[in-house]
Amino acid sequence: MASISSLYADIDQKNYKPVYLICGGAELLISEVVDYLIAEFQKDSLSSINVRQLDAEEVEPDDVIEEACTPPFFSDRRLLIVKNVDKWSQAAQKKLLPVLKNPPSFTVLVLIGESPAKLQTISTLLRKKNGLISAEAPRDRDLIGWIRKRAQAKGKNISGPAAAHLLELVGKDLRELSNALDKLIAYTDKTRNIEVKDVLDALNDIRTRSIFELTNAFGNRMLVTAIKSVRRLLETGESPLRIISMLDRQLRNIWQARVATQQGKSISDLAEIFSTPQWIAKKFATQSKNYTINEIKRAFELLYEADKLIKTTMVPSEDILELLIIKICSKQDMATTANNAGFLAAEE
């Protein structure tokens, strides 16, 4: 499976393959390469006339085949983009095989689907034709590099510590990281280098400060501060499920640090494991001392329970989150509820 950079190369060289299948859940990366492709096509043809976008949830395979076989208007080629093809059944996907095996010479067909497992019928064929493109988000350990590379493409040099700080404040969602980076670039204006102070100054709002306070208070088991931070985040409109996600990410960092330090790993080893500056690795190591392995396991169970309750019950999210913080950050509660997997539901 080729990387998304290979598709950019094809676009730049105007060396298009007849059919592409873009698989993966990195919505930002997919939307950017599709926008780039559309822009290139519209340079050479009559505006949007020869660019067509369809949604597989709204059309049938026969509609796609008909569109693919429709000649371009006063141009050598046309672009047909079909998203959500993984929503089709395998039987529906098989209907496309004839046109995928022998595509019209005048059409560039781009199929998009999030789940590779649901696209085996199409992906098996397009893998052989080198038209299978991976659009997965970078791994957690590669995100700092992704931020720095993206900043460099925009004419900026963001330091490793600054990129790590941005990641810690914003989280690993690519679109949110991209938006925060754009805000940071605009804030620094003509200054080429971006440092930690710039990140703190540019993102110095209530929501960002509350995220930082929450993850630190959670790691250090500072009960009152953590609850206040949760309340402030909810007041700014932050999603309860995103708060759960933040806590889950912080707990995973603490767990990894706890295991690594028990294995005798040094701070420099931790920095390499996390792909972060040593000062961040040291913070995780310090916070990991506040939790035993059993407490970390129990905290993961509580996070799962809270996530499920928010999604499936009418209990106010603020109540669920506050109870979650109390149960995790209070050492007494963690001890007395260690074998009570259903305590959150019992508190409804």
Short mmCIF file of C-alpha atoms in Angstrom, two decimals:
data_model
loop_
_atom_site.label_atom_id
_atom_site.label_comp_id
_atom_site.label_asym_id
_atom_site.label_seq_id
_atom_site.Cartn_x
_atom_site.Cartn_y
_atom_site.Cartn_z
CA MET A 1 0.00 0.00 0.00
CA ALA A 2 1.49 3.32 -1.07
CA SER A 3 1.62 6.39 1.16
CA ILE A 4 -0.41 9.50 0.51
CA SER A 5 2.79 11.28 -0.55
CA SER A 6 2.90 9.07 -3.65
CA LEU A 7 -0.49 10.46 -4.69
CA TYR A 8 0.84 14.00 -4.29
CA ALA A 9 3.77 13.00 -6.51
CA ASP A 10 1.40 11.67 -9.19
CA ILE A 11 -0.57 14.93 -9.06
CA ASP A 12 2.53 17.12 -9.34
CA GLN A 13 3.83 15.07 -12.27
CA LYS A 14 0.34 14.79 -13.80
CA ASN A 15 1.05 11.07 -14.02
CA TYR A 16 -2.35 9.86 -12.84
CA LYS A 17 -3.30 6.24 -12.39
CA PRO A 18 -6.76 5.40 -13.76
CA VAL A 19 -8.11 4.41 -10.33
CA TYR A 20 -7.11 5.17 -6.74
CA LEU A 21 -8.52 3.74 -3.53
CA ILE A 22 -7.68 5.89 -0.49
CA CYS A 23 -8.09 3.92 2.74
CA GLY A 24 -7.82 5.20 6.28
CA GLY A 25 -9.27 7.32 9.01
CA ALA A 26 -7.09 10.44 8.67
CA GLU A 27 -9.89 12.71 7.47
CA LEU A 28 -7.66 15.79 7.36
CA LEU A 29 -5.04 14.11 5.16
CA ILE A 30 -7.71 12.79 2.81
CA SER A 31 -9.54 16.10 2.46
CA GLU A 32 -6.27 17.95 1.81
CA VAL A 33 -5.08 15.63 -0.95
CA VAL A 34 -8.56 15.61 -2.54
CA ASP A 35 -8.65 19.42 -2.50
CA TYR A 36 -5.18 19.50 -4.05
CA LEU A 37 -6.23 17.06 -6.75
CA ILE A 38 -9.39 19.02 -7.56
CA ALA A 39 -7.41 22.27 -7.76
CA GLU A 40 -4.97 20.72 -10.22
CA PHE A 41 -7.76 19.38 -12.41
CA GLN A 42 -9.52 22.71 -12.47
CA LYS A 43 -6.37 24.38 -13.75
CA ASP A 44 -6.52 22.34 -16.92
CA SER A 45 -10.23 22.03 -17.57
CA LEU A 46 -13.40 24.06 -17.53
CA SER A 47 -13.83 24.90 -13.86
CA SER A 48 -15.96 22.27 -12.10
CA ILE A 49 -17.57 20.81 -15.21
CA ASN A 50 -15.17 17.88 -15.38
CA VAL A 51 -14.95 17.31 -11.63
CA ARG A 52 -17.67 15.20 -10.04
CA GLN A 53 -18.01 14.19 -6.38
CA LEU A 54 -20.37 11.45 -5.20
CA ASP A 55 -21.25 9.86 -1.88
CA ALA A 56 -21.64 6.07 -1.90
CA GLU A 57 -24.31 6.39 0.78
CA GLU A 58 -26.45 8.33 -1.72
CA VAL A 59 -25.72 6.54 -5.01
CA GLU A 60 -25.49 2.99 -6.34
CA PRO A 61 -22.49 1.35 -8.04
CA ASP A 62 -24.30 1.61 -11.38
CA ASP A 63 -24.41 5.40 -10.97
CA VAL A 64 -20.65 5.46 -10.44
CA ILE A 65 -20.06 3.28 -13.48
CA GLU A 66 -22.22 5.58 -15.61
CA GLU A 67 -20.36 8.65 -14.38
CA ALA A 68 -16.97 7.02 -14.92
CA CYS A 69 -17.88 6.18 -18.51
CA THR A 70 -19.14 9.67 -19.33
CA PRO A 71 -16.58 11.48 -21.55
CA PRO A 72 -15.16 14.82 -20.38
CA PHE A 73 -16.43 18.12 -21.75
CA PHE A 74 -13.81 19.86 -23.93
CA SER A 75 -10.96 18.22 -22.03
CA ASP A 76 -8.74 15.14 -22.14
CA ARG A 77 -9.87 13.78 -18.81
CA ARG A 78 -12.33 14.14 -15.97
CA LEU A 79 -12.10 13.52 -12.24
CA LEU A 80 -14.63 11.38 -10.38
CA ILE A 81 -14.42 11.15 -6.58
CA VAL A 82 -16.58 8.71 -4.62
CA LYS A 83 -16.43 8.80 -0.83
CA ASN A 84 -17.71 6.26 1.73
CA VAL A 85 -17.31 3.29 -0.60
CA ASP A 86 -16.75 1.12 2.49
CA LYS A 87 -20.46 1.63 3.24
CA TRP A 88 -21.33 -0.56 0.27
CA SER A 89 -21.70 -4.30 0.74
CA GLN A 90 -19.13 -6.63 -0.81
CA ALA A 91 -21.73 -7.56 -3.42
CA ALA A 92 -22.19 -3.90 -4.35
CA GLN A 93 -18.43 -3.39 -4.54
CA LYS A 94 -18.10 -6.33 -6.92
CA LYS A 95 -20.27 -4.48 -9.42
CA LEU A 96 -17.43 -2.00 -9.84
CA LEU A 97 -14.82 -4.63 -10.71
CA PRO A 98 -15.33 -4.54 -14.51
CA VAL A 99 -14.75 -0.79 -14.69
CA LEU A 100 -11.84 -1.03 -12.24
CA LYS A 101 -10.18 -3.73 -14.34
CA ASN A 102 -10.70 -1.79 -17.58
CA PRO A 103 -11.20 1.86 -16.63
CA PRO A 104 -11.99 4.49 -19.27
CA SER A 105 -8.83 6.27 -20.39
CA PHE A 106 -10.41 9.70 -19.89
CA THR A 107 -11.45 9.30 -16.22
CA VAL A 108 -9.41 9.43 -13.03
CA LEU A 109 -11.53 7.60 -10.49
CA VAL A 110 -10.79 8.19 -6.80
CA LEU A 111 -12.56 5.92 -4.30
CA ILE A 112 -12.41 6.78 -0.59
CA GLY A 113 -13.20 4.59 2.41
CA GLU A 114 -12.25 4.61 6.06
CA SER A 115 -12.17 0.88 6.79
CA PRO A 116 -9.69 -1.22 4.75
CA ALA A 117 -11.25 -4.40 6.19
CA LYS A 118 -14.54 -3.57 4.46
CA LEU A 119 -12.87 -2.88 1.10
CA GLN A 120 -11.13 -6.18 0.40
CA THR A 121 -13.00 -6.75 -2.85
CA ILE A 122 -11.70 -3.50 -4.32
CA SER A 123 -8.39 -3.23 -2.48
CA THR A 124 -7.10 -6.63 -3.62
CA LEU A 125 -7.41 -5.55 -7.25
CA LEU A 126 -6.07 -2.01 -6.81
CA ARG A 127 -3.10 -3.19 -4.75
CA LYS A 128 -1.94 -5.06 -7.85
CA LYS A 129 -2.42 -1.91 -9.94
CA ASN A 130 -0.49 0.28 -7.42
CA GLY A 131 -3.59 2.37 -6.86
CA LEU A 132 -4.05 1.59 -3.17
CA ILE A 133 -3.23 4.60 -0.97
CA SER A 134 -2.92 4.57 2.83
CA ALA A 135 -4.29 7.60 4.69
CA GLU A 136 -3.74 6.61 8.29
CA ALA A 137 -2.89 9.17 10.95
CA PRO A 138 0.72 9.19 12.17
CA ARG A 139 1.45 7.01 15.17
CA ASP A 140 1.50 8.82 18.51
CA ARG A 141 5.29 8.72 18.63
CA ASP A 142 5.49 10.31 15.17
CA LEU A 143 3.15 13.23 15.83
CA ILE A 144 5.85 15.65 16.96
CA GLY A 145 7.72 14.99 13.73
CA TRP A 146 4.47 15.50 11.79
CA ILE A 147 3.92 18.88 13.48
CA ARG A 148 7.48 20.02 12.75
CA LYS A 149 7.33 18.89 9.13
CA ARG A 150 3.98 20.61 8.63
CA ALA A 151 5.32 23.84 10.14
CA GLN A 152 8.36 23.63 7.88
CA ALA A 153 6.12 23.32 4.83
CA LYS A 154 4.51 26.59 5.91
CA GLY A 155 7.85 28.36 6.25
CA LYS A 156 8.28 27.98 10.01
CA ASN A 157 10.72 26.14 12.24
CA ILE A 158 9.03 24.87 15.40
CA SER A 159 11.39 23.46 18.01
CA GLY A 160 10.95 19.94 19.37
CA PRO A 161 9.90 21.17 22.84
CA ALA A 162 7.43 23.63 21.30
CA ALA A 163 5.91 20.89 19.11
CA ALA A 164 5.68 18.59 22.14
CA HIS A 165 3.97 21.32 24.13
CA LEU A 166 1.51 21.96 21.31
CA LEU A 167 0.69 18.24 21.19
CA GLU A 168 0.20 18.11 24.95
CA LEU A 169 -2.16 21.09 24.92
CA VAL A 170 -4.21 20.25 21.84
CA GLY A 171 -4.23 16.46 21.69
CA LYS A 172 -3.57 14.15 18.77
CA ASP A 173 -6.53 14.98 16.51
CA LEU A 174 -4.87 16.05 13.25
CA ARG A 175 -7.39 18.71 12.31
CA GLU A 176 -7.25 20.33 15.73
CA LEU A 177 -3.45 20.20 15.64
CA SER A 178 -3.48 21.76 12.18
CA ASN A 179 -5.83 24.54 13.28
CA ALA A 180 -3.73 25.26 16.37
CA LEU A 181 -0.56 25.30 14.28
CA ASP A 182 -2.14 27.77 11.84
CA LYS A 183 -3.09 29.98 14.78
CA LEU A 184 0.46 29.73 16.07
CA ILE A 185 1.93 30.60 12.67
CA ALA A 186 -0.33 33.64 12.37
CA TYR A 187 0.60 34.72 15.89
CA THR A 188 4.36 34.54 15.25
CA ASP A 189 3.87 36.36 11.92
CA LYS A 190 7.28 37.08 10.36
CA THR A 191 9.29 35.29 13.02
CA ARG A 192 10.63 32.07 11.52
CA ASN A 193 11.36 30.15 14.73
CA ILE A 194 8.60 29.01 17.10
CA GLU A 195 9.48 28.22 20.71
CA VAL A 196 7.58 27.02 23.79
CA LYS A 197 6.82 30.59 24.90
CA ASP A 198 5.13 31.27 21.54
CA VAL A 199 2.90 28.22 22.01
CA LEU A 200 1.89 29.34 25.49
CA ASP A 201 1.24 32.91 24.38
CA ALA A 202 -0.64 32.04 21.19
CA LEU A 203 -2.88 29.43 22.82
CA ASN A 204 -3.33 31.28 26.09
CA ASP A 205 -7.09 30.97 26.44
CA ILE A 206 -9.33 29.49 29.14
CA ARG A 207 -9.88 26.21 27.31
CA THR A 208 -6.19 25.59 26.60
CA ARG A 209 -5.14 26.45 30.15
CA SER A 210 -7.86 24.18 31.52
CA ILE A 211 -6.69 21.26 29.38
CA PHE A 212 -3.14 21.74 30.64
CA GLU A 213 -4.34 22.06 34.24
CA LEU A 214 -6.58 19.00 33.97
CA THR A 215 -3.94 16.63 32.59
CA ASN A 216 -1.40 17.79 35.17
CA ALA A 217 -3.87 17.63 38.06
CA PHE A 218 -5.02 14.19 36.91
CA GLY A 219 -1.44 12.91 36.73
CA ASN A 220 -0.62 14.34 40.15
CA ARG A 221 -3.96 13.22 41.68
CA MET A 222 -4.89 16.78 42.64
CA LEU A 223 -8.60 16.18 43.14
CA VAL A 224 -9.94 19.73 43.62
CA THR A 225 -7.90 21.23 40.77
CA ALA A 226 -8.94 18.43 38.40
CA ILE A 227 -12.65 18.92 39.14
CA LYS A 228 -12.38 22.69 38.67
CA SER A 229 -10.61 22.14 35.34
CA VAL A 230 -13.33 19.75 34.15
CA ARG A 231 -16.01 22.29 35.03
CA ARG A 232 -14.19 25.07 33.17
CA LEU A 233 -13.77 22.88 30.10
CA LEU A 234 -17.46 22.00 30.05
CA GLU A 235 -18.33 25.69 30.41
CA THR A 236 -16.25 26.48 27.31
CA GLY A 237 -18.25 23.89 25.35
CA GLU A 238 -15.69 21.11 25.40
CA SER A 239 -17.11 17.68 24.57
CA PRO A 240 -17.38 15.32 27.58
CA LEU A 241 -16.14 12.47 25.39
CA ARG A 242 -13.10 14.49 24.38
CA ILE A 243 -12.34 15.06 28.06
CA ILE A 244 -12.50 11.27 28.54
CA SER A 245 -10.11 10.92 25.60
CA MET A 246 -7.66 13.43 27.14
CA LEU A 247 -7.67 11.55 30.43
CA ASP A 248 -7.24 8.23 28.65
CA ARG A 249 -4.21 9.55 26.75
CA GLN A 250 -2.66 10.95 29.93
CA LEU A 251 -3.23 7.67 31.75
CA ARG A 252 -1.59 5.71 28.93
CA ASN A 253 1.45 7.95 29.18
CA ILE A 254 1.56 7.39 32.94
CA TRP A 255 1.17 3.63 32.49
CA GLN A 256 3.99 3.46 29.91
CA ALA A 257 6.23 5.52 32.17
CA ARG A 258 5.40 3.34 35.18
CA VAL A 259 6.24 0.12 33.34
CA ALA A 260 9.41 1.59 31.83
CA THR A 261 10.74 2.92 35.14
CA GLN A 262 10.05 -0.43 36.82
CA GLN A 263 12.20 -1.98 34.08
CA GLY A 264 15.01 0.39 35.01
CA LYS A 265 14.65 2.74 32.04
CA SER A 266 16.25 6.17 32.38
CA ILE A 267 14.66 9.55 31.59
CA SER A 268 16.54 9.63 28.29
CA ASP A 269 15.13 6.18 27.50
CA LEU A 270 11.64 7.47 28.29
CA ALA A 271 12.17 10.51 26.07
CA GLU A 272 12.99 8.14 23.21
CA ILE A 273 9.97 5.94 23.94
CA PHE A 274 7.61 8.93 23.96
CA SER A 275 9.50 10.84 21.23
CA THR A 276 9.39 13.90 23.50
CA PRO A 277 11.93 16.21 25.14
CA GLN A 278 13.36 14.89 28.40
CA TRP A 279 11.46 17.41 30.52
CA ILE A 280 8.14 15.94 29.37
CA ALA A 281 9.40 12.38 29.87
CA LYS A 282 10.51 13.36 33.37
CA LYS A 283 7.04 14.72 34.11
CA PHE A 284 5.42 11.43 33.07
CA ALA A 285 7.91 9.51 35.21
CA THR A 286 7.13 11.70 38.21
CA GLN A 287 3.37 11.34 37.73
CA SER A 288 3.66 7.57 37.32
CA LYS A 289 4.85 7.35 40.93
CA ASN A 290 1.41 8.54 42.03
CA TYR A 291 -0.28 5.38 40.72
CA THR A 292 0.30 1.68 41.27
CA ILE A 293 -0.13 -0.68 38.33
CA ASN A 294 -3.38 -1.96 39.85
CA GLU A 295 -4.67 1.59 40.24
CA ILE A 296 -3.85 2.32 36.61
CA LYS A 297 -5.74 -0.79 35.51
CA ARG A 298 -8.70 0.25 37.64
CA ALA A 299 -8.57 3.78 36.24
CA PHE A 300 -8.82 2.41 32.69
CA GLU A 301 -11.93 0.46 33.74
CA LEU A 302 -13.45 3.62 35.20
CA LEU A 303 -12.73 5.61 32.04
CA TYR A 304 -14.41 2.91 29.96
CA GLU A 305 -17.44 2.94 32.28
CA ALA A 306 -17.72 6.72 32.17
CA ASP A 307 -17.49 6.74 28.38
CA LYS A 308 -20.27 4.16 28.15
CA LEU A 309 -22.50 6.02 30.62
CA ILE A 310 -22.14 9.31 28.76
CA LYS A 311 -23.08 7.60 25.49
CA THR A 312 -25.96 5.46 26.76
CA THR A 313 -27.65 7.18 29.71
CA MET A 314 -29.36 10.45 30.58
CA VAL A 315 -27.12 11.04 33.60
CA PRO A 316 -25.61 14.57 33.30
CA SER A 317 -22.11 14.36 31.82
CA GLU A 318 -20.76 16.77 34.44
CA ASP A 319 -21.88 14.43 37.23
CA ILE A 320 -20.30 11.42 35.53
CA LEU A 321 -17.01 13.24 34.94
CA GLU A 322 -16.81 14.62 38.47
CA LEU A 323 -17.50 11.20 39.96
CA LEU A 324 -14.87 9.74 37.64
CA ILE A 325 -12.27 12.26 38.83
CA ILE A 326 -13.15 11.60 42.48
CA LYS A 327 -12.84 7.83 42.06
CA ILE A 328 -9.48 8.05 40.25
CA CYS A 329 -7.77 10.95 42.02
CA SER A 330 -8.86 9.96 45.52
CA LYS A 331 -6.57 7.21 46.80
CA GLN A 332 -9.19 6.15 49.34
CA ASP A 333 -11.84 5.71 46.65
CA MET A 334 -9.46 3.73 44.44
CA ALA A 335 -8.73 1.41 47.34
CA THR A 336 -12.34 0.87 48.43
CA THR A 337 -13.73 0.38 44.91
CA ALA A 338 -10.92 -1.74 43.50
CA ASN A 339 -13.22 -4.73 43.06
CA ASN A 340 -16.41 -2.83 42.27
CA ALA A 341 -16.56 -2.59 38.48
CA GLY A 342 -20.09 -1.23 38.45
CA PHE A 343 -19.83 1.59 40.95
CA LEU A 344 -20.45 4.38 38.44
CA ALA A 345 -23.73 2.85 37.32
CA ALA A 346 -24.68 2.32 40.95
CA GLU A 347 -24.26 6.05 41.60
CA GLU A 348 -26.88 7.07 38.97
#
